[in-house]
Amino acid sequence: MIHSILRGCAAGAAGTTALNATTFGDMALRGRSASDVPAEAADRLTEDVGLHVGGTGEQRSNRLSALGALSGIGVGVATGVVVSVAHRAGARVPWWVGSLVTGVLAMAATDVSMTRLGVTDPRTWSPTDWVSDLVPHLIFGAVTYGVVVAGDGRP
């Protein structure tokens, strides 16, 4: 079991790196700014659990931005662990199905939680917004699931 958990951590970290590279590449190509949603979610979460994020102005904003990014890494690694443990338990599907499910799982984990926190509403997103969210998550799914199934002799 520990092997599956460690493989899931590595898979999620690799997938998160691919997601971030895709997102930053999109930002560079289109000249768009980073999303404020992760920082807003971190702000809401810290308030909800009664934690105080120190600092004022730019310093506090930078801390919330970092907490938002760290939470994204946490979601990515946790998703990798869930998928790896499920794979170990016998959930074996073709690579493309596993990749799609893994990407959608990670996207749902972030989008649902941020919607519930009230920092975004996917019903108001434009088609470009959906593509900007969907493509990196599908790449996350492909890389994460690929690492999970690597070395077990079958996809």
mmCIF file of C-alpha atoms in Angstrom:
data_model
loop_
_atom_site.group_PDB
_atom_site.id
_atom_site.type_symbol
_atom_site.label_atom_id
_atom_site.label_comp_id
_atom_site.label_asym_id
_atom_site.label_seq_id
_atom_site.Cartn_x
_atom_site.Cartn_y
_atom_site.Cartn_z
ATOM 1 C CA MET A 1 0.000 0.000 0.000
ATOM 2 C CA ILE A 2 2.799 2.439 0.830
ATOM 3 C CA HIS A 3 4.186 1.902 -2.677
ATOM 4 C CA SER A 4 0.831 2.936 -4.162
ATOM 5 C CA ILE A 5 0.665 6.025 -1.968
ATOM 6 C CA LEU A 6 4.212 7.057 -2.896
ATOM 7 C CA ARG A 7 3.548 6.402 -6.582
ATOM 8 C CA GLY A 8 0.392 8.494 -6.283
ATOM 9 C CA CYS A 9 2.340 11.347 -4.685
ATOM 10 C CA ALA A 10 4.894 11.253 -7.501
ATOM 11 C CA ALA A 11 2.153 10.985 -10.122
ATOM 12 C CA GLY A 12 0.229 13.915 -8.667
ATOM 13 C CA ALA A 13 3.392 16.027 -8.429
ATOM 14 C CA ALA A 14 4.268 15.253 -12.056
ATOM 15 C CA GLY A 15 0.716 16.015 -13.168
ATOM 16 C CA THR A 16 0.692 19.268 -11.218
ATOM 17 C CA THR A 17 3.957 20.308 -12.838
ATOM 18 C CA ALA A 18 2.462 19.592 -16.271
ATOM 19 C CA LEU A 19 -0.713 21.518 -15.378
ATOM 20 C CA ASN A 20 1.315 24.506 -14.180
ATOM 21 C CA ALA A 21 3.545 24.447 -17.265
ATOM 22 C CA THR A 22 0.467 24.371 -19.493
ATOM 23 C CA THR A 23 -1.167 27.212 -17.591
ATOM 24 C CA PHE A 24 1.970 29.359 -17.594
ATOM 25 C CA GLY A 25 2.473 28.633 -21.296
ATOM 26 C CA ASP A 26 -1.074 29.819 -21.980
ATOM 27 C CA MET A 27 -0.431 32.954 -19.928
ATOM 28 C CA ALA A 28 2.754 33.645 -21.883
ATOM 29 C CA LEU A 29 1.125 33.048 -25.280
ATOM 30 C CA ARG A 30 -2.007 35.070 -24.635
ATOM 31 C CA GLY A 31 -0.492 37.623 -22.284
ATOM 32 C CA ARG A 32 -3.169 36.956 -19.701
ATOM 33 C CA SER A 33 -2.723 37.450 -15.992
ATOM 34 C CA ALA A 34 -2.780 34.790 -13.327
ATOM 35 C CA SER A 35 -6.123 33.968 -11.759
ATOM 36 C CA ASP A 36 -6.934 35.502 -8.388
ATOM 37 C CA VAL A 37 -9.330 32.657 -7.585
ATOM 38 C CA PRO A 38 -6.818 30.417 -5.711
ATOM 39 C CA ALA A 39 -5.765 33.331 -3.485
ATOM 40 C CA GLU A 40 -9.403 34.265 -2.858
ATOM 41 C CA ALA A 41 -10.147 30.649 -1.949
ATOM 42 C CA ALA A 42 -7.178 30.593 0.441
ATOM 43 C CA ASP A 43 -8.467 33.798 2.022
ATOM 44 C CA ARG A 44 -11.940 32.315 2.519
ATOM 45 C CA LEU A 45 -10.590 29.021 3.847
ATOM 46 C CA THR A 46 -8.279 30.650 6.359
ATOM 47 C CA GLU A 47 -11.149 32.839 7.563
ATOM 48 C CA ASP A 48 -13.510 29.852 7.792
ATOM 49 C CA VAL A 49 -11.107 27.868 9.979
ATOM 50 C CA GLY A 50 -10.163 30.867 12.089
ATOM 51 C CA LEU A 51 -6.560 31.277 10.943
ATOM 52 C CA HIS A 52 -5.006 34.702 10.635
ATOM 53 C CA VAL A 53 -2.856 35.427 7.607
ATOM 54 C CA GLY A 54 -0.412 38.049 8.780
ATOM 55 C CA GLY A 55 0.701 41.129 6.972
ATOM 56 C CA THR A 56 -1.098 43.925 5.206
ATOM 57 C CA GLY A 57 -1.415 45.049 1.637
ATOM 58 C CA GLU A 58 0.980 43.438 -0.806
ATOM 59 C CA GLN A 59 2.597 41.212 1.826
ATOM 60 C CA ARG A 60 -0.743 39.651 2.794
ATOM 61 C CA SER A 61 -1.739 39.369 -0.851
ATOM 62 C CA ASN A 62 1.511 37.547 -1.631
ATOM 63 C CA ARG A 63 0.929 35.140 1.256
ATOM 64 C CA LEU A 64 -2.573 34.348 0.039
ATOM 65 C CA SER A 65 -1.271 33.833 -3.495
ATOM 66 C CA ALA A 66 1.322 31.393 -2.165
ATOM 67 C CA LEU A 67 -1.283 29.570 -0.052
ATOM 68 C CA GLY A 68 -3.519 29.289 -3.120
ATOM 69 C CA ALA A 69 -0.674 27.788 -5.156
ATOM 70 C CA LEU A 70 0.263 25.391 -2.355
ATOM 71 C CA SER A 71 -3.337 24.237 -2.073
ATOM 72 C CA GLY A 72 -3.311 23.476 -5.802
ATOM 73 C CA ILE A 73 -0.220 21.324 -5.316
ATOM 74 C CA GLY A 74 -1.985 19.580 -2.435
ATOM 75 C CA VAL A 75 -5.050 18.844 -4.557
ATOM 76 C CA GLY A 76 -2.851 17.510 -7.355
ATOM 77 C CA VAL A 77 -0.864 15.199 -5.074
ATOM 78 C CA ALA A 78 -4.012 14.026 -3.273
ATOM 79 C CA THR A 79 -5.667 13.259 -6.609
ATOM 80 C CA GLY A 80 -2.625 11.227 -7.627
ATOM 81 C CA VAL A 81 -2.849 9.219 -4.390
ATOM 82 C CA VAL A 82 -6.576 8.537 -4.851
ATOM 83 C CA VAL A 83 -6.049 7.382 -8.435
ATOM 84 C CA SER A 84 -3.033 5.240 -7.516
ATOM 85 C CA VAL A 85 -4.836 3.528 -4.639
ATOM 86 C CA ALA A 86 -7.879 2.916 -6.869
ATOM 87 C CA HIS A 87 -5.586 1.468 -9.532
ATOM 88 C CA ARG A 88 -3.974 -0.821 -6.954
ATOM 89 C CA ALA A 89 -7.442 -1.914 -5.798
ATOM 90 C CA GLY A 90 -8.228 -3.103 -9.321
ATOM 91 C CA ALA A 91 -9.692 -0.087 -11.115
ATOM 92 C CA ARG A 92 -7.852 -0.763 -14.370
ATOM 93 C CA VAL A 93 -9.064 1.041 -17.453
ATOM 94 C CA PRO A 94 -7.518 1.977 -20.790
ATOM 95 C CA TRP A 95 -5.014 4.814 -20.531
ATOM 96 C CA TRP A 96 -7.241 7.354 -22.270
ATOM 97 C CA VAL A 97 -10.172 6.614 -19.937
ATOM 98 C CA GLY A 98 -7.975 6.795 -16.842
ATOM 99 C CA SER A 99 -6.434 10.039 -18.080
ATOM 100 C CA LEU A 100 -9.831 11.600 -18.742
ATOM 101 C CA VAL A 101 -11.286 10.496 -15.397
ATOM 102 C CA THR A 102 -8.200 11.674 -13.508
ATOM 103 C CA GLY A 103 -8.287 15.090 -15.173
ATOM 104 C CA VAL A 104 -12.000 15.521 -14.584
ATOM 105 C CA LEU A 105 -11.595 14.404 -10.960
ATOM 106 C CA ALA A 106 -8.933 17.061 -10.322
ATOM 107 C CA MET A 107 -10.935 19.721 -12.138
ATOM 108 C CA ALA A 108 -14.066 18.864 -10.167
ATOM 109 C CA ALA A 109 -12.160 18.909 -6.882
ATOM 110 C CA THR A 110 -10.950 22.443 -7.505
ATOM 111 C CA ASP A 111 -13.953 23.918 -9.289
ATOM 112 C CA VAL A 112 -16.576 22.501 -6.921
ATOM 113 C CA SER A 113 -14.706 23.589 -3.811
ATOM 114 C CA MET A 114 -14.080 27.082 -5.175
ATOM 115 C CA THR A 115 -17.711 27.376 -6.238
ATOM 116 C CA ARG A 116 -18.853 26.317 -2.770
ATOM 117 C CA LEU A 117 -16.536 28.933 -1.256
ATOM 118 C CA GLY A 118 -18.243 31.520 -3.467
ATOM 119 C CA VAL A 119 -15.101 32.667 -5.275
ATOM 120 C CA THR A 120 -16.191 31.506 -8.729
ATOM 121 C CA ASP A 121 -19.276 30.361 -10.603
ATOM 122 C CA PRO A 122 -18.619 28.116 -13.626
ATOM 123 C CA ARG A 123 -22.111 28.927 -14.933
ATOM 124 C CA THR A 124 -20.818 32.402 -15.760
ATOM 125 C CA TRP A 125 -17.620 31.281 -17.487
ATOM 126 C CA SER A 126 -17.028 32.013 -21.152
ATOM 127 C CA PRO A 127 -16.012 29.227 -23.558
ATOM 128 C CA THR A 128 -12.434 30.563 -23.364
ATOM 129 C CA ASP A 129 -12.551 30.315 -19.553
ATOM 130 C CA TRP A 130 -13.690 26.680 -19.807
ATOM 131 C CA VAL A 131 -10.918 25.799 -22.243
ATOM 132 C CA SER A 132 -8.353 27.560 -20.022
ATOM 133 C CA ASP A 133 -9.474 25.359 -17.130
ATOM 134 C CA LEU A 134 -10.154 22.121 -19.007
ATOM 135 C CA VAL A 135 -6.993 21.748 -21.113
ATOM 136 C CA PRO A 136 -4.492 21.963 -18.214
ATOM 137 C CA HIS A 137 -6.594 19.515 -16.185
ATOM 138 C CA LEU A 138 -6.729 17.035 -19.071
ATOM 139 C CA ILE A 139 -2.943 17.276 -19.352
ATOM 140 C CA PHE A 140 -2.740 16.780 -15.583
ATOM 141 C CA GLY A 141 -4.870 13.650 -15.992
ATOM 142 C CA ALA A 142 -2.729 12.241 -18.790
ATOM 143 C CA VAL A 143 0.547 12.745 -16.937
ATOM 144 C CA THR A 144 -0.776 11.638 -13.555
ATOM 145 C CA TYR A 145 -2.471 8.510 -14.836
ATOM 146 C CA GLY A 146 0.540 7.720 -17.010
ATOM 147 C CA VAL A 147 2.827 7.762 -13.966
ATOM 148 C CA VAL A 148 0.356 5.663 -11.951
ATOM 149 C CA VAL A 149 0.256 2.905 -14.560
ATOM 150 C CA ALA A 150 3.925 3.119 -15.555
ATOM 151 C CA GLY A 151 5.810 -0.032 -14.762
ATOM 152 C CA ASP A 152 2.871 -2.258 -13.907
ATOM 153 C CA GLY A 153 3.088 -4.012 -17.243
ATOM 154 C CA ARG A 154 -0.238 -2.898 -18.615
ATOM 155 C CA PRO A 155 -2.113 0.379 -19.095
#
